């Protein structure tokens, strides 16, 4: 399977004795394996992405989704999934990125093969086959017994069961739900009762491998149903457990075996509901009609009209909703746009004011221009904000509260053309457009990938004369997300950057290079770089006094950091390097400032190594400068970075740096003069070289002086704000 995979299915439609797919969570895996093995690449993508989003079989799912994407030339998705793999499997690295193969005739719905055989063959033959679990749920034949009324599948009192389960879930009462579910199982519960019990347990973190959960799944699978009704029941459960793509395939399969018009209509309505829920209006367009949807869907009608040729029999083009929405906008949606006469206003659009480097720069930029004379009015629109919440961390620095912010919440209903966008985007973009038309800004400044696309769509529809998209990461950060739209960012931004009313700016040379590679465009003059800028005043105290002021020993060296305790910052790896260094320098103190989901795990790692007394973890602090002043050496062990503000702040404070050479880190200091670059993830080198620096007082004193000089030259506030003014 290292090259192109053939595999047309020899399965004419005949009198069917269906072997059903196994139930989730193994069901999607088995079906995905069959889709890949048989060459149904579009369906393989859907199934492997279901599995990836659910957090199951991460490396296997990412590799197989990438393989399927490469097979049909879906380069954006291939990039998205390959970014999850380190290292990239050899069979994928050697595949032709621009290659595409035709899908076999038919679809996975027609599969009548031996699933167990295909899974076994995949495990033996595929380069990633060793990652397939030793056993998947059995694929026993279903009963052919028919039941006349669909509702009889879900006998008992499902509404009562659902209400009871929801009550346990809201209280987080796993023990209570277990007792309730046990009683349901003892009285031979109906399929609907079992459905809600399974979903409730799953939502409270109980899954496969748990005896009660497995028993409920087995009882659900043993329910006696006709093939079409079985597929519907399994689809409902799949959807509830986070596998909408698998649910869609099960429903389509049910259509192939159902003979009753009423049941077929119910199946189509469920398919329509799935399409609406995911904003994927072209899914199953060959099956669905407008009547299958609960209400008229103008977005669907517009897209069908857009993608169909004069030959109504030809299948519509399939693409991600975001890419389709922008394609429609560029080719049809801008024809009737009426320009406005702009007022001298600036609109900034961001995610939040939570703790983060990009959020801080946005807060400072907003405050600067709101207090300045460049614009008559500056507005701030955010996707998420609430006073006194984590989303308001930099509210004081921005000088705002909730009453000053245009909140782009998801509540409401989106009209055309915003309804073309995914459900999580469309209402927010519609609200942003309404604000733009009302206030007529001269410039829109969006901070990063997602808000850049929302601002571009809303701004183009409103005819804003200038839209700036400001990137504060390397592409690794957006690529690490699971959101489906990310896969089409390159295609959309390739088109956006050709327009004169769209400008792009990057926080670092490394970020600009990374995005040029990701988008597959040359890095030209449109890849402008503007370094972040700061006004920084370090405390007027020596290092020993600064150490004592925060509770550390003044006569012992301190290695420190300021970070968010999250996976991308690799704080556990930071702790491992510290533990390694402490073996040769046991008097070293470690100072980790910040908070996040891995903070407790880091504290435990130090405690297990017997270093609890040597580590100080104060959490998030307001006076970061006081903590930087106490450090002799600053470490950063991130997996990826754009231009980390904290390293600039460390330079302003005269603290030498030792950091992994990723992203724009090397642009924040002078390697060898004010810090050292270490190969990524090389904790042995980090510990060894840092130990040498701690012992070289003369070098550290010189590095401290030079750090302040270069920070003031390269990262001043005046240079940053002047650059933004020129860009506007």
XYZ file of C-alpha atoms in Angstrom:
728
model
C 0.000 0.000 0.000
C 3.010 2.348 -0.216
C 1.863 3.688 -3.578
C -1.539 4.176 -5.111
C -4.112 1.731 -3.857
C -6.455 0.105 -6.300
C -9.590 -1.589 -5.154
C -12.804 -1.397 -7.104
C -15.461 -3.360 -5.305
C -16.944 -6.308 -7.182
C -20.343 -6.130 -5.526
C -23.394 -5.890 -7.757
C -26.542 -4.863 -5.980
C -28.600 -7.997 -5.429
C -30.913 -9.527 -2.841
C -29.119 -8.306 0.261
C -28.036 -10.248 3.294
C -26.327 -7.332 5.022
C -23.484 -7.788 7.447
C -23.759 -4.622 9.492
C -20.917 -2.429 10.621
C -19.864 -2.876 14.260
C -20.972 -0.222 16.729
C -18.871 2.748 17.855
C -16.203 3.320 18.934
C -14.731 0.448 16.912
C -17.323 0.716 14.137
C -15.889 3.816 12.471
C -12.417 2.278 12.638
C -13.508 -0.914 10.882
C -15.448 1.033 8.245
C -12.520 3.438 7.704
C -10.169 0.505 7.179
C -12.504 -0.968 4.565
C -12.845 2.408 2.813
C -9.060 2.801 2.611
C -8.459 -0.770 1.574
C -11.123 -0.660 -1.142
C -10.129 2.782 -2.428
C -13.231 4.756 -1.414
C -11.050 7.752 -0.635
C -13.671 10.456 -0.034
C -15.485 8.242 2.465
C -12.178 7.182 4.010
C -11.417 10.853 4.685
C -14.764 11.337 6.410
C -14.349 8.271 8.601
C -10.712 8.822 9.544
C -11.505 12.439 10.447
C -14.354 11.259 12.674
C -11.834 9.087 14.474
C -9.240 11.854 14.642
C -11.702 14.404 16.050
C -12.739 11.916 18.709
C -9.106 11.598 19.785
C -8.934 7.894 18.978
C -6.019 6.143 17.269
C -4.389 9.540 16.612
C -1.392 8.487 14.527
C -3.290 5.867 12.546
C -6.188 8.241 11.835
C -3.950 11.138 10.798
C -1.810 8.959 8.527
C -4.739 7.276 6.804
C -6.660 10.542 6.368
C -3.530 12.066 4.832
C -3.134 9.051 2.538
C -6.723 9.340 1.343
C -6.332 13.092 0.803
C -3.152 12.571 -1.229
C -4.882 9.964 -3.348
C -7.510 12.457 -4.531
C -5.290 15.546 -4.579
C -6.824 17.246 -1.510
C -3.610 19.063 -0.602
C -4.971 21.258 2.180
C -6.327 18.302 4.110
C -3.148 16.323 3.481
C -1.095 19.146 5.014
C -3.486 19.367 7.945
C -3.173 15.694 8.787
C 0.537 15.341 8.006
C 1.181 18.123 10.516
C -0.093 15.763 13.224
C 2.621 13.224 12.363
C 6.169 13.382 13.639
C 7.846 11.704 11.945
C 5.846 11.459 8.713
C 5.586 7.796 7.676
C 7.854 6.951 4.749
C 5.031 5.747 2.508
C 3.350 9.170 2.804
C 6.535 11.210 2.452
C 7.209 9.468 -0.873
C 3.728 9.964 -2.343
C 3.154 12.482 -5.128
C 1.498 15.517 -3.540
C -0.265 16.479 -6.742
C -1.341 12.994 -7.706
C -4.972 12.003 -7.851
C -6.719 8.770 -8.664
C -10.260 8.149 -9.708
C -12.604 6.668 -7.156
C -13.935 3.201 -7.953
C -17.495 3.017 -9.155
C -20.097 2.729 -6.424
C -19.531 3.673 -2.815
C -18.990 2.184 0.595
C -22.766 1.774 0.807
C -22.424 -1.042 -1.748
C -19.820 -2.943 0.241
C -20.834 -6.578 0.643
C -17.431 -8.005 1.484
C -16.060 -9.674 4.574
C -15.165 -6.861 6.940
C -13.185 -9.091 9.274
C -11.073 -10.275 6.346
C -10.432 -6.710 5.159
C -9.455 -5.564 8.649
C -7.109 -8.526 9.000
C -5.577 -7.889 5.573
C -5.132 -4.183 6.362
C -3.418 -5.078 9.618
C -1.020 -7.341 7.713
C -0.419 -5.353 4.512
C -0.717 -1.641 5.264
C 2.334 0.325 6.487
C 0.273 1.550 9.474
C -1.432 -1.806 10.040
C 0.494 -2.462 13.244
C -1.472 0.360 14.895
C -4.813 -1.409 14.400
C -6.032 -2.919 17.691
C -5.797 -6.688 17.907
C -9.577 -7.068 17.991
C -12.511 -5.030 16.726
C -16.152 -5.519 17.610
C -17.651 -8.526 15.883
C -19.626 -8.138 12.683
C -22.376 -10.626 13.232
C -25.220 -10.804 10.703
C -28.334 -8.895 11.594
C -31.806 -10.319 11.852
C -34.017 -10.137 8.788
C -37.138 -9.846 10.932
C -39.199 -6.806 9.947
C -40.980 -4.470 12.288
C -43.827 -2.414 10.968
C -43.384 0.825 12.906
C -40.036 2.549 13.305
C -40.995 3.839 16.728
C -41.186 0.289 18.086
C -37.394 0.115 17.990
C -37.393 2.710 20.689
C -40.003 1.219 22.989
C -40.199 1.817 26.721
C -40.186 5.407 27.872
C -37.185 7.042 26.163
C -38.117 10.613 27.137
C -38.179 9.653 30.792
C -34.844 7.860 30.432
C -33.291 10.803 28.582
C -34.455 13.254 31.255
C -33.061 11.071 34.026
C -29.713 10.635 32.289
C -29.476 14.376 31.578
C -30.063 15.113 35.253
C -27.180 12.829 36.268
C -24.943 14.410 33.628
C -25.683 17.980 34.716
C -24.741 17.067 38.283
C -21.664 15.181 37.121
C -23.000 12.234 39.112
C -21.253 9.261 37.529
C -22.016 6.954 40.459
C -25.722 7.776 40.286
C -25.822 7.258 36.533
C -24.029 3.926 36.891
C -26.633 2.733 39.394
C -29.467 3.941 37.146
C -27.928 2.328 34.032
C -27.392 -0.943 35.889
C -31.086 -1.086 36.745
C -31.989 -0.388 33.107
C -29.828 -3.270 31.964
C -31.279 -5.628 34.566
C -34.795 -5.123 33.258
C -33.892 -5.712 29.592
C -34.164 -2.088 28.541
C -35.325 -0.999 25.103
C -32.905 0.248 22.448
C -33.821 3.850 23.257
C -33.183 3.380 26.978
C -29.850 1.779 26.195
C -29.038 4.574 23.760
C -29.419 7.279 26.401
C -27.603 5.261 29.056
C -24.633 4.748 26.714
C -24.545 8.394 25.686
C -24.815 9.568 29.289
C -21.948 7.351 30.422
C -19.832 8.454 27.471
C -20.410 12.139 28.205
C -19.197 11.562 31.765
C -15.964 10.030 30.494
C -16.922 6.349 30.658
C -16.004 4.427 27.519
C -14.980 1.168 25.943
C -13.168 -1.123 28.356
C -15.505 -0.231 31.201
C -17.585 -3.296 32.118
C -20.904 -1.441 32.403
C -20.355 0.519 29.189
C -19.365 -2.616 27.263
C -22.368 -4.502 28.616
C -24.729 -1.735 27.522
C -23.140 -1.682 24.065
C -23.461 -5.458 23.747
C -27.142 -5.316 24.757
C -27.758 -2.521 22.268
C -26.107 -4.562 19.525
C -28.225 -7.589 20.429
C -31.546 -5.780 19.897
C -33.589 -7.649 17.287
C -34.257 -5.275 14.375
C -34.686 -5.324 10.647
C -31.555 -4.224 8.737
C -32.789 -0.723 7.916
C -33.964 -0.094 11.463
C -30.700 -1.444 12.832
C -28.767 0.983 10.656
C -30.934 3.886 11.859
C -30.460 2.944 15.500
C -26.704 2.561 15.067
C -26.554 5.884 13.219
C -28.302 7.687 16.091
C -25.788 6.272 18.533
C -22.828 7.022 16.274
C -23.917 10.615 15.911
C -24.369 11.015 19.667
C -20.917 9.554 20.354
C -19.188 12.006 17.992
C -19.011 10.083 14.709
C -21.272 12.020 12.313
C -19.480 10.778 9.196
C -20.010 7.173 10.237
C -23.651 7.928 11.057
C -24.081 9.323 7.565
C -22.726 6.146 5.977
C -24.981 3.981 8.136
C -28.025 6.014 7.100
C -27.129 5.798 3.424
C -26.702 2.067 3.878
C -30.152 1.885 5.451
C -31.596 3.412 2.281
C -30.210 0.530 0.247
C -32.126 -2.034 2.292
C -35.297 -0.209 3.257
C -38.436 -0.952 1.230
C -40.983 1.159 3.117
C -41.520 4.701 1.837
C -42.172 6.042 5.329
C -38.909 4.642 6.665
C -36.963 5.913 3.640
C -38.394 9.390 4.181
C -37.313 9.276 7.837
C -33.797 8.268 6.773
C -33.567 11.144 4.302
C -34.700 13.572 6.987
C -31.939 12.308 9.256
C -29.392 12.742 6.462
C -30.686 16.270 5.914
C -30.394 16.969 9.622
C -26.759 15.812 9.568
C -25.992 18.038 6.595
C -27.613 21.014 8.323
C -25.843 20.345 11.610
C -22.459 20.327 9.893
C -23.190 23.052 7.336
C -22.227 20.639 4.574
C -25.012 21.467 2.155
C -23.713 19.368 -0.736
C -23.484 16.135 1.234
C -25.823 13.560 -0.283
C -27.286 16.072 -2.709
C -27.916 13.209 -5.139
C -30.200 11.650 -2.527
C -31.805 14.607 -0.775
C -34.363 17.084 -2.017
C -35.428 20.409 -0.544
C -38.452 18.676 1.003
C -36.174 16.569 3.230
C -35.090 19.648 5.175
C -37.258 20.956 8.010
C -37.178 24.501 6.610
C -36.141 25.998 3.268
C -32.344 26.304 2.968
C -31.375 29.159 0.603
C -27.665 28.404 1.170
C -28.101 24.879 -0.113
C -30.088 26.006 -3.118
C -27.459 28.633 -3.963
C -24.603 26.141 -3.739
C -26.412 23.509 -5.800
C -27.085 26.084 -8.486
C -23.440 27.202 -8.316
C -21.745 23.807 -8.575
C -24.017 22.064 -11.060
C -23.323 22.309 -14.743
C -25.999 22.393 -17.408
C -26.012 18.631 -17.147
C -28.204 18.052 -14.112
C -27.030 14.448 -13.934
C -23.422 15.400 -13.244
C -22.405 15.147 -9.598
C -21.824 18.431 -7.756
C -18.305 19.449 -6.847
C -17.417 18.486 -3.288
C -15.337 20.840 -1.143
C -15.141 22.056 2.426
C -17.872 24.569 3.362
C -15.424 27.440 3.936
C -13.758 27.005 0.558
C -17.109 26.683 -1.197
C -18.448 29.793 0.532
C -15.475 31.898 -0.581
C -15.560 30.446 -4.107
C -19.237 31.389 -4.363
C -18.484 34.858 -2.974
C -15.676 35.580 -5.433
C -17.549 34.264 -8.475
C -21.109 35.402 -7.719
C -21.549 37.114 -4.386
C -19.613 40.344 -4.970
C -21.447 41.360 -8.144
C -24.199 43.188 -6.281
C -22.104 44.649 -3.425
C -22.543 48.383 -3.004
C -19.536 50.349 -1.785
C -19.787 52.727 1.151
C -17.958 55.969 1.816
C -15.710 55.053 4.753
C -15.458 57.020 7.955
C -12.042 57.368 9.557
C -12.591 54.392 11.836
C -10.585 51.288 12.676
C -12.181 47.949 13.548
C -10.058 45.307 15.276
C -11.315 41.711 15.232
C -9.924 39.030 17.531
C -10.749 35.812 19.350
C -10.551 36.970 22.957
C -8.507 39.001 25.465
C -7.353 35.873 27.296
C -3.765 35.338 28.425
C -1.613 34.950 25.315
C 1.058 36.792 23.357
C -1.160 37.665 20.401
C -3.986 38.791 22.689
C -1.635 41.083 24.564
C -0.365 42.733 21.374
C -3.952 43.257 20.217
C -4.856 44.805 23.578
C -1.887 47.167 23.404
C -2.563 48.106 19.780
C -6.218 48.799 20.520
C -5.298 51.026 23.482
C -2.681 52.904 21.449
C -4.942 53.741 18.522
C -8.027 54.335 20.677
C -6.069 56.951 22.640
C -4.319 58.392 19.566
C -5.266 60.706 16.707
C -4.928 58.371 13.712
C -8.637 57.440 13.819
C -11.793 59.157 14.974
C -13.060 55.907 16.481
C -11.588 52.452 17.156
C -13.868 49.447 17.748
C -12.968 46.000 19.117
C -14.989 42.937 18.064
C -14.315 39.614 19.797
C -15.627 36.081 19.416
C -15.572 35.515 23.179
C -15.482 37.949 26.094
C -16.940 38.384 29.574
C -15.835 40.724 32.349
C -13.946 39.019 35.206
C -13.520 35.840 33.142
C -10.359 34.266 31.637
C -11.356 35.862 28.315
C -10.794 39.289 29.945
C -7.207 38.753 31.127
C -5.882 41.734 29.121
C -9.011 43.875 29.436
C -7.257 46.335 31.751
C -4.299 46.657 29.398
C -6.730 47.319 26.545
C -8.742 49.717 28.727
C -12.067 48.039 27.944
C -14.987 46.280 29.574
C -17.923 44.388 28.117
C -19.790 47.576 27.198
C -16.923 48.622 24.897
C -16.762 45.364 22.954
C -18.741 44.160 19.959
C -19.399 40.564 20.992
C -19.704 38.226 18.008
C -21.591 35.455 19.770
C -22.919 32.337 18.018
C -26.561 32.934 18.954
C -28.974 33.972 16.243
C -29.655 33.055 12.643
C -27.450 33.749 9.634
C -28.881 34.902 6.338
C -27.331 34.606 2.882
C -24.506 34.743 2.008
C -23.244 34.143 5.562
C -25.325 30.972 5.845
C -22.880 29.398 3.374
C -20.215 29.325 6.098
C -19.971 26.546 8.716
C -22.448 26.743 11.613
C -19.791 27.861 14.091
C -18.884 30.792 11.814
C -21.976 31.991 10.005
C -23.848 33.939 12.705
C -20.649 35.554 13.983
C -19.739 36.678 10.465
C -23.244 38.018 9.865
C -23.023 40.092 13.058
C -19.603 41.394 12.053
C -20.953 42.413 8.649
C -23.856 44.264 10.260
C -21.423 46.231 12.428
C -19.222 47.043 9.424
C -22.143 48.353 7.374
C -23.362 50.396 10.321
C -20.012 52.005 11.224
C -18.246 52.079 7.800
C -14.637 51.588 8.980
C -11.735 52.609 6.779
C -9.640 49.646 7.977
C -10.389 46.248 9.487
C -7.504 44.620 11.368
C -8.019 40.913 12.096
C -5.667 39.048 14.400
C -4.803 35.578 13.065
C -6.134 32.872 10.724
C -9.716 32.298 11.819
C -10.699 35.889 12.511
C -8.897 36.843 9.308
C -11.293 34.716 7.268
C -14.359 35.940 9.167
C -13.251 39.550 8.699
C -12.414 38.977 5.035
C -15.815 37.447 4.267
C -17.787 40.086 6.172
C -15.588 42.931 4.970
C -15.743 41.937 1.303
C -19.528 41.617 1.412
C -19.673 45.045 3.054
C -17.069 46.487 0.623
C -14.591 47.664 3.265
C -11.665 49.290 1.392
C -8.872 47.700 3.467
C -8.664 44.453 5.456
C -5.453 43.534 7.286
C -4.860 39.972 8.497
C -2.111 39.742 11.123
C -0.520 36.316 11.739
C 1.069 35.679 15.137
C 2.023 32.014 14.848
C 3.805 29.658 12.553
C 1.378 27.411 10.661
C 2.024 24.554 13.087
C -0.375 26.129 15.577
C -3.470 26.344 13.343
C -2.569 23.002 11.780
C -2.635 21.393 15.210
C -6.359 22.085 15.589
C -9.019 19.510 14.756
C -11.483 21.905 13.151
C -12.425 20.812 9.637
C -12.177 24.287 8.063
C -8.425 24.500 8.711
C -7.772 22.123 5.826
C -8.945 24.702 3.288
C -7.174 27.756 4.751
C -4.375 27.562 2.132
C -6.770 27.551 -0.824
C -8.788 30.476 0.545
C -5.774 32.575 1.499
C -4.154 31.952 -1.890
C -7.155 33.690 -3.430
C -7.435 36.420 -0.801
C -3.829 37.519 -1.161
C -4.385 38.359 -4.846
C -6.816 41.120 -3.905
C -5.647 44.699 -3.362
C -8.089 45.238 -0.504
C -6.500 42.408 1.550
C -3.102 42.862 3.242
C -1.165 40.299 5.271
C 1.459 40.906 7.955
C 3.476 38.397 9.994
C 5.038 38.572 13.442
C 8.332 36.971 12.349
C 10.342 35.942 9.297
C 9.870 32.320 10.336
C 6.091 32.784 10.369
C 6.138 34.369 6.901
C 8.241 31.521 5.497
C 6.022 28.933 7.136
C 2.824 30.398 5.731
C 4.318 30.782 2.249
C 5.206 27.088 2.325
C 1.797 26.085 3.688
C -0.095 28.155 1.154
C 2.297 27.039 -1.624
C 3.023 30.538 -2.878
C 6.293 32.457 -3.267
C 7.335 34.605 -0.307
C 7.088 38.006 -1.970
C 6.570 41.613 -0.855
C 3.062 40.786 0.367
C 4.629 38.728 3.168
C 5.414 41.767 5.281
C 7.029 41.212 8.698
C 6.389 43.473 11.680
C 8.008 42.562 14.985
C 6.047 42.995 18.199
C 7.052 46.033 20.266
C 7.196 46.807 23.966
C 7.794 49.544 26.488
C 9.616 47.748 29.269
C 10.908 48.861 32.620
C 12.773 46.350 34.742
C 12.774 46.716 38.541
C 15.701 48.702 39.884
C 17.113 45.908 41.985
C 19.873 43.354 41.657
C 19.192 39.711 40.918
C 19.798 38.522 44.485
C 17.278 41.025 45.897
C 14.750 40.087 43.211
C 15.107 36.423 44.174
C 14.564 37.092 47.868
C 11.569 39.333 47.111
C 9.648 36.392 45.607
C 10.743 33.845 48.220
C 13.839 32.319 46.599
C 17.349 32.009 47.982
C 19.392 34.993 46.840
C 22.688 33.081 46.623
C 21.507 30.169 44.438
C 21.113 30.213 40.615
C 17.620 30.399 39.125
C 16.490 28.971 35.800
C 13.018 30.230 34.974
C 10.264 30.539 32.442
C 6.914 32.248 31.899
C 4.525 30.050 29.955
C 1.093 28.588 29.481
C 1.146 25.047 30.844
C -0.176 23.427 27.662
C 1.041 20.744 25.273
C 2.488 23.128 22.685
C 4.793 24.665 25.339
C 5.992 21.190 26.461
C 6.265 22.006 30.183
C 6.798 18.366 31.122
C 9.806 18.280 28.853
C 10.981 21.501 30.562
C 10.717 19.693 33.901
C 12.670 16.698 32.591
C 15.498 18.975 31.447
C 15.511 20.677 34.847
C 15.690 17.324 36.642
C 18.620 16.318 34.408
C 20.476 19.552 35.152
C 19.853 19.259 38.895
C 21.831 16.010 38.980
C 25.008 18.040 38.300
C 23.895 21.317 39.913
C 21.684 20.411 42.900
C 21.688 23.988 44.230
C 19.776 25.272 41.152
C 16.317 26.725 41.740
C 13.551 26.506 39.141
C 10.919 29.199 38.673
C 7.893 28.480 36.453
C 5.404 31.354 36.146
C 1.993 30.757 34.583
C -0.976 28.425 34.638
C -2.667 25.835 32.479
C -3.915 22.244 32.317
C -0.467 20.637 32.779
C 0.616 22.682 35.796
C -0.259 20.002 38.359
C 1.477 17.317 36.282
C 4.646 19.419 36.177
C 4.560 19.870 39.963
C 4.141 16.109 40.353
C 7.102 15.449 38.039
C 9.374 17.612 40.221
C 8.032 16.016 43.405
C 8.680 12.504 42.086
C 12.295 13.546 41.404
C 12.693 14.832 44.956
C 12.958 18.459 43.801
C 9.735 19.898 45.238
C 11.738 22.208 47.505
C 13.749 23.548 44.559
C 10.824 24.571 42.357
C 8.642 27.680 42.705
C 5.371 27.839 40.728
C 3.433 31.020 41.635
C 0.776 30.685 38.893
C -0.293 33.659 36.793
C 1.101 36.949 38.087
C 0.542 40.607 37.247
C 4.152 41.713 37.848
C 6.022 39.483 35.381
C 8.999 41.865 35.382
C 9.664 41.153 39.075
C 9.944 37.439 38.322
C 12.129 37.897 35.245
C 14.475 40.015 37.344
C 15.057 36.992 39.590
C 16.215 34.712 36.755
C 19.797 33.931 35.792
C 18.735 31.993 32.694
C 15.409 31.738 30.835
C 14.281 28.465 29.235
C 11.637 27.954 26.561
C 10.945 24.413 25.334
C 7.994 24.980 22.981
C 7.152 22.619 20.165
C 6.414 25.605 17.932
C 6.283 29.391 18.254
C 5.626 32.471 16.173
C 7.499 35.296 17.858
C 7.270 34.608 21.610
C 6.747 37.875 23.472
C 8.116 36.381 26.663
C 11.588 36.020 25.127
C 11.520 39.664 24.090
C 10.527 40.606 27.642
C 13.351 38.454 28.994
C 15.797 40.319 26.730
C 14.503 43.683 27.967
C 15.115 42.379 31.484
C 18.663 41.349 30.627
C 18.052 37.619 31.087
C 20.053 35.312 28.785
C 18.007 32.653 26.991
C 18.332 28.960 26.241
C 15.525 27.787 23.942
C 14.639 25.209 21.341
C 15.252 26.394 17.792
C 11.668 26.405 16.492
C 9.575 29.017 14.691
C 10.625 32.627 15.296
C 12.485 31.964 18.550
C 15.867 32.631 16.898
C 14.669 36.093 15.864
C 14.153 37.244 19.466
C 17.815 37.061 20.561
C 21.342 36.734 19.172
C 22.500 33.143 19.249
C 25.805 32.907 21.064
C 25.686 36.504 22.308
C 22.472 36.914 24.297
C 21.390 33.293 24.428
C 21.745 29.889 22.843
C 19.602 27.908 20.422
C 19.227 24.220 21.214
C 17.979 21.521 18.794
C 14.243 20.886 19.341
C 13.401 18.433 22.133
C 17.095 17.847 22.969
C 16.853 18.065 26.750
C 20.332 16.574 27.265
C 21.893 19.387 25.230
C 19.695 21.984 26.951
C 20.779 20.800 30.401
C 24.466 20.417 29.504
C 24.864 23.786 27.763
C 22.807 25.602 30.383
C 25.041 24.216 33.126
C 28.043 25.705 31.322
C 26.312 29.105 31.098
C 25.435 29.114 34.797
C 29.101 28.589 35.605
C 30.287 31.310 33.181
C 29.475 34.510 35.104
C 31.491 36.692 32.732
C 29.531 35.534 29.681
C 26.194 36.005 31.418
C 27.038 39.559 32.474
C 28.009 40.485 28.915
C 24.936 38.719 27.491
C 22.684 40.596 29.899
C 23.966 43.996 28.743
C 23.805 43.088 25.053
C 20.282 41.628 25.460
C 18.880 44.950 26.633
C 20.572 46.838 23.794
C 19.264 44.597 21.002
C 15.758 44.431 22.477
C 15.515 48.221 22.503
C 16.775 48.391 18.904
C 14.524 45.708 17.407
C 11.412 45.491 19.581
C 10.435 49.021 20.558
C 6.790 50.049 20.834
C 7.347 53.037 18.570
C 8.585 50.835 15.716
C 5.621 48.476 16.122
C 2.954 51.182 16.178
C 4.614 53.126 13.340
C 4.579 49.930 11.279
C 0.868 49.435 11.922
C 0.136 53.059 10.998
C 1.952 52.622 7.686
C 0.088 49.384 7.050
C -3.271 51.057 7.728
